[in-house]
Protein backbone atom coordinates (compact mmCIF):
# COMPACT_ATOMS: atom_id res chain seq x y z
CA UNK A 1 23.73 159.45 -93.82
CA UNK A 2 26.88 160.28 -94.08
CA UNK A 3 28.05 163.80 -91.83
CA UNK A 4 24.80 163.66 -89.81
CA UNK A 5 24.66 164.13 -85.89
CA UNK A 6 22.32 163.17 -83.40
CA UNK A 7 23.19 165.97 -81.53
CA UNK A 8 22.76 170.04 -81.77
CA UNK A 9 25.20 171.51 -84.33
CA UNK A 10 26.10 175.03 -85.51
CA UNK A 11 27.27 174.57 -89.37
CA UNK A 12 29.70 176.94 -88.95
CA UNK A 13 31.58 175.29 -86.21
CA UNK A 14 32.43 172.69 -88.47
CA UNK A 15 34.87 172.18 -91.02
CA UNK A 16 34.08 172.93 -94.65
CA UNK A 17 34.20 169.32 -95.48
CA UNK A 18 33.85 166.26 -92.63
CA UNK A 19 35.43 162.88 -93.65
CA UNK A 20 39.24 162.68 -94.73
CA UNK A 21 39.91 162.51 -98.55
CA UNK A 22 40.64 164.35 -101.17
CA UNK A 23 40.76 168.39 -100.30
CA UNK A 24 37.15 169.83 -100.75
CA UNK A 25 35.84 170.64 -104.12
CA UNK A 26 33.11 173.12 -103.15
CA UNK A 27 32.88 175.86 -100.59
CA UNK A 28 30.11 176.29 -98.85
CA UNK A 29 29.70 179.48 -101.25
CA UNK A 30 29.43 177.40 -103.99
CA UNK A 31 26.75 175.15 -102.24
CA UNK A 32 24.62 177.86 -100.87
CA UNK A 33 25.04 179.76 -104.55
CA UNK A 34 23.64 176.88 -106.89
CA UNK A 35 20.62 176.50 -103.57
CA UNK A 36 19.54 180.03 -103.87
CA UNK A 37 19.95 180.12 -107.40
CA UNK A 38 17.19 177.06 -107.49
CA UNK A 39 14.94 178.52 -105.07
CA UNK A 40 15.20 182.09 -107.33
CA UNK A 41 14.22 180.28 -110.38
CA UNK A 42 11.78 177.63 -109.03
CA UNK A 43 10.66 178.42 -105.70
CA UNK A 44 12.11 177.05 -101.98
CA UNK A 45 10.04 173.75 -102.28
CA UNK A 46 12.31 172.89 -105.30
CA UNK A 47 15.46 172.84 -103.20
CA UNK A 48 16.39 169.63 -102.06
CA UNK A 49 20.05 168.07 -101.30
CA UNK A 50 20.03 165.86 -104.48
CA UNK A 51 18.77 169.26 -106.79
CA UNK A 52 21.52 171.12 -104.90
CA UNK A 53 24.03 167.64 -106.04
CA UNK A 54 22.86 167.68 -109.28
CA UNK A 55 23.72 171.37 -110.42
CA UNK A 56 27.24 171.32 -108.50
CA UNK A 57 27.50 167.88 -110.23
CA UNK A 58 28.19 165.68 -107.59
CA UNK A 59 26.82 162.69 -106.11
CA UNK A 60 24.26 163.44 -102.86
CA UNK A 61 25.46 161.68 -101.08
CA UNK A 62 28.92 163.93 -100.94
CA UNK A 63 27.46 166.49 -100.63
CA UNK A 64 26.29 165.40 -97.04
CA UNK A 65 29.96 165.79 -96.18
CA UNK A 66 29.28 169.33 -96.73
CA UNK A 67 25.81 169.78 -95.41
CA UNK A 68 24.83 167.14 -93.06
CA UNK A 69 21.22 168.61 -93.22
CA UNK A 70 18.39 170.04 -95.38
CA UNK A 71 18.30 172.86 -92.23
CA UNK A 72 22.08 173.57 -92.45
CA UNK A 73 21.65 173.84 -96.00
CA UNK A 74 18.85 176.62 -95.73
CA UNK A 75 21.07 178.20 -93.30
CA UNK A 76 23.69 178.69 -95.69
CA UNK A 77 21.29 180.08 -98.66
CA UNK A 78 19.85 182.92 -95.29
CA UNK A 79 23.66 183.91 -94.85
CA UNK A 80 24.48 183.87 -98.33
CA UNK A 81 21.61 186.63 -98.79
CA UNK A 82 22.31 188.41 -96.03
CA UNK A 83 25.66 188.96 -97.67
CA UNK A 84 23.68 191.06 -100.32
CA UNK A 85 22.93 194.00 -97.50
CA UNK A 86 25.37 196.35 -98.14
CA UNK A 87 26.29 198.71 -95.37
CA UNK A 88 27.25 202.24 -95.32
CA UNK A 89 28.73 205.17 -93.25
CA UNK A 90 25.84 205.78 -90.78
CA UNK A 91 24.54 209.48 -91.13
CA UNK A 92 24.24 209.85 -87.23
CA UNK A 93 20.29 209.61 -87.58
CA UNK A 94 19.65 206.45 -85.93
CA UNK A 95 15.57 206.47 -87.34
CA UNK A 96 17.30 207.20 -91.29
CA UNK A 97 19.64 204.78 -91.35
CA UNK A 98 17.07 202.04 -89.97
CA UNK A 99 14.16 203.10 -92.25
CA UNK A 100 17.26 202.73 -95.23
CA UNK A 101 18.18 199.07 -93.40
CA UNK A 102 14.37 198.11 -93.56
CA UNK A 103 13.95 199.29 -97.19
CA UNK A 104 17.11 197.33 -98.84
CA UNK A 105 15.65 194.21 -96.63
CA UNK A 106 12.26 194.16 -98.31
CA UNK A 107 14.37 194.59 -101.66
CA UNK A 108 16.33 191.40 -100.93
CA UNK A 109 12.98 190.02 -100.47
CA UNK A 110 11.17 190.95 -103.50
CA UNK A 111 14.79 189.70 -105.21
CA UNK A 112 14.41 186.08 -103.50
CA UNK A 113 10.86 185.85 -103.29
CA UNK A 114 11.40 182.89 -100.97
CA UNK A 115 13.06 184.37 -98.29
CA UNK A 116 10.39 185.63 -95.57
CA UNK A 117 9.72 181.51 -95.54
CA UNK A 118 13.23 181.15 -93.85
CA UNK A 119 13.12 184.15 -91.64
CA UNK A 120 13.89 182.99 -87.80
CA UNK A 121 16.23 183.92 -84.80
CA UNK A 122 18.10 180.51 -85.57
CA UNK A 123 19.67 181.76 -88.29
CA UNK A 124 20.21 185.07 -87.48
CA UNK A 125 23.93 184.42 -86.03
CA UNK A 126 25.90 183.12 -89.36
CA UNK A 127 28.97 185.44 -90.27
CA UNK A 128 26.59 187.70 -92.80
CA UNK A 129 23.93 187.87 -90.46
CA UNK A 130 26.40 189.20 -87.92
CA UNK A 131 28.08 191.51 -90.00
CA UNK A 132 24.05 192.79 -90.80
CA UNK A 133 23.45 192.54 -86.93
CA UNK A 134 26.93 194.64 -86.28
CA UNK A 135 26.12 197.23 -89.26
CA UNK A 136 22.60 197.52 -87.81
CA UNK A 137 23.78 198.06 -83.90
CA UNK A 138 26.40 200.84 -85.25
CA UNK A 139 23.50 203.25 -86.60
CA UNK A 140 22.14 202.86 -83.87
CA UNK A 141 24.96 204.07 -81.87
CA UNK A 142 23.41 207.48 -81.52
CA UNK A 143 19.88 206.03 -79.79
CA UNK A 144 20.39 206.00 -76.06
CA UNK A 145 19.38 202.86 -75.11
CA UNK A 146 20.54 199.25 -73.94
CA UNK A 147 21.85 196.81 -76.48
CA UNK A 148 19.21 194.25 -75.43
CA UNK A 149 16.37 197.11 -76.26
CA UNK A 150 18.38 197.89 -79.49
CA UNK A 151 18.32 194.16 -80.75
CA UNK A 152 14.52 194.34 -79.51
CA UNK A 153 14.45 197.23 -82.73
CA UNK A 154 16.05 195.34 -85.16
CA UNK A 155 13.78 192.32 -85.05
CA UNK A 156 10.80 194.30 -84.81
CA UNK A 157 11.91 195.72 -87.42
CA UNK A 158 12.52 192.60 -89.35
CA UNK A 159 9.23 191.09 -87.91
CA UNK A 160 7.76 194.33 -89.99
CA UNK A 161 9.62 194.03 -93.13
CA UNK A 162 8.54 190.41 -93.45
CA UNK A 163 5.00 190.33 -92.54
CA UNK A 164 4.61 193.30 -95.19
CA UNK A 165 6.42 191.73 -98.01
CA UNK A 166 5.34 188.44 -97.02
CA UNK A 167 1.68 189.70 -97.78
CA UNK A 168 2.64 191.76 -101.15
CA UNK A 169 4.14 188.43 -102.33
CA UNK A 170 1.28 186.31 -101.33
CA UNK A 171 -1.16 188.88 -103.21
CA UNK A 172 1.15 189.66 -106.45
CA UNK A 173 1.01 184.98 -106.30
CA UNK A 174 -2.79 184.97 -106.37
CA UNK A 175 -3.05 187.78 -109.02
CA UNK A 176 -1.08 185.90 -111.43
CA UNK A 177 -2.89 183.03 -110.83
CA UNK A 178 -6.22 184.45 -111.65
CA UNK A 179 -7.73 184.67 -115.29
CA UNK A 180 -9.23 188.27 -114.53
CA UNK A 181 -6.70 191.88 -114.03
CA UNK A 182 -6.41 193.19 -110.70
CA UNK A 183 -8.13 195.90 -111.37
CA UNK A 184 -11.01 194.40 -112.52
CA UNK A 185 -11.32 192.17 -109.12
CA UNK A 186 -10.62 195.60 -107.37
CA UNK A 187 -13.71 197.00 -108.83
CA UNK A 188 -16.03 194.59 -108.29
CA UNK A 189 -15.45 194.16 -104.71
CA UNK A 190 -15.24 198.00 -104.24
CA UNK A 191 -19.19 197.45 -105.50
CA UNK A 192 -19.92 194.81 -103.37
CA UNK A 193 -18.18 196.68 -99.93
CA UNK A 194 -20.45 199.85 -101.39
CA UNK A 195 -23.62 197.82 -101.66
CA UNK A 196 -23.24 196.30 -97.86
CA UNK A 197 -22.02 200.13 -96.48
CA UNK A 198 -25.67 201.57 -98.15
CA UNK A 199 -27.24 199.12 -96.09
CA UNK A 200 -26.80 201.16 -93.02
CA UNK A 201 -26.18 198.46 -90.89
CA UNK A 202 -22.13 199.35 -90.22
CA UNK A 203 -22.01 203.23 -89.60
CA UNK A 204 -18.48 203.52 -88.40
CA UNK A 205 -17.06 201.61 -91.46
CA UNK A 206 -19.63 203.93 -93.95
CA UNK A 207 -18.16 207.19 -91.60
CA UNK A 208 -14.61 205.55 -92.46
CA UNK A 209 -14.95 205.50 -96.09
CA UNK A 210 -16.46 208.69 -95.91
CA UNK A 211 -12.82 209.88 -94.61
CA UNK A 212 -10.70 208.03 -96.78
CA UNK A 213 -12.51 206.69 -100.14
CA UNK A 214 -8.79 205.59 -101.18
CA UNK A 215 -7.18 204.20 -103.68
CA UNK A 216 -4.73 203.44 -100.43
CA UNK A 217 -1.08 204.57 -100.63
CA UNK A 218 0.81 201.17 -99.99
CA UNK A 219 4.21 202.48 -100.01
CA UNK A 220 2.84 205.24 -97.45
CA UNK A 221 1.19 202.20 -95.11
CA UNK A 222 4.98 200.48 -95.18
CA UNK A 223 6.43 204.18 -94.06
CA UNK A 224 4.03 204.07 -91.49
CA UNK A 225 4.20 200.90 -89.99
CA UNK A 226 8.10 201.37 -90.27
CA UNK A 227 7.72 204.85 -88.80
CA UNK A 228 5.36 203.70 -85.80
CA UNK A 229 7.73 200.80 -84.40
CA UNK A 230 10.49 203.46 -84.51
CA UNK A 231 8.28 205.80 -82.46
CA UNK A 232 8.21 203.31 -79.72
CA UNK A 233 11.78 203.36 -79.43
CA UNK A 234 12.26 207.38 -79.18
CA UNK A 235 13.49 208.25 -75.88
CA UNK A 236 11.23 209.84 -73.44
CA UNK A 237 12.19 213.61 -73.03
């Protein structure tokens, strides 16, 4: 096909547009808009280099002069989200301004529900991810620690953010997708845990509930878990 290498490529060492012709009628804006805004409406399965063609309105085939590759093309829809993070004047509070970073990533992700599916270190060095990666290394200016062990915090971080809304997207799926409320399957399977703890037979789990009956605090969980990979980074005093 047309624009494709048998080699290693980073899109965004090439040119907009490979092949000579007439001047390029879509950025790579324009191609990674009409991919996301597929993949918003119908999920990331749906996007596909001849769905991409069709709502630019343009053959596929030109648009591999653009995108020599279904990868490349996800690449462009990551960076084009991670445009969305909007930085800020960093309060000097290096665990604030994270826990702020983590909390507008999981909204991105509950915006494009199919994002956690493309999270990975390969595209973490497009220009938005970079400007993200740059915003996220300035709060943490005040943290006395290497860069390397600073980057080590950001994608735990990440690896947090994603596994949690990853999960809360994968239950909210199967909730719409049964015929009974939420609450309703809650309920019964509170009963059923309750009839298996008055057995006797698992002590520490009946002493557990004993401590904590719930309902649990979700948003206090994602604190938490946000809160505890921050702890690890604390310098030792």
């Amino acid at each position: 096909m047309t624009g494709r290498s048998a080699v290693p490529e980073v899109i965004w060492a090439r040119p907009e547009r490979a092949g000579r012709g007439p001047r390029a009628a879509y950025s790579r804006a324009d191609i990674a808009a009409a991919a996301v805004r597929i993949a918003d409406a119908d999920g990331l399965d749906a996007v596909s280099m001849r769905h991409v063609a069709t709502e630019l309105g343009c053959g596929t085939m030109s648009l591999y002069n653009y995108v020599p590759r279904k990868e490349d093309l996800h690449e462009l829809m990551v960076d084009a989200i991670s445009g969305e993070h909007e930085p800020w004047e960093p309060t000097g509070d290096w665990r604030a301004d994270m826990l702020r970073v983590a909390q507008q990533t999981r909204a991105l992700m509950h915006r494009h529900p199919w994002l956690p599916r493309l999270m990975s270190p390969v595209y973490g060095f497009s220009p938005n991810a970079l400007r993200y990666l740059e915003h996220c290394l300035v709060c943490l200016d005040p943290l006395d620690a290497s860069y390397g062990t600073k980057m080590e915090l950001i994608a735990m971080l990440n690896g947090v953010v994603t596994t949690y809304v990853g999960n809360e997207l994968a239950t909210a799926e199967r909730t719409r997708s049964l015929p009974w409320s939420e609450e309703q399957e809650q309920a019964m399977r509170i009963a059923y845990l309750g009839s298996r703890i008055a057995t006797g037979a698992y002590p520490r789990m009946a002493a557990a509930f004993t401590q904590d009956a719930g309902p649990i605090d979700l948003e206090a969980v994602f604190e938490r878990a946000l809160g505890r990979v921050l702890d690890a980074f604390e310098p030792k005093g």
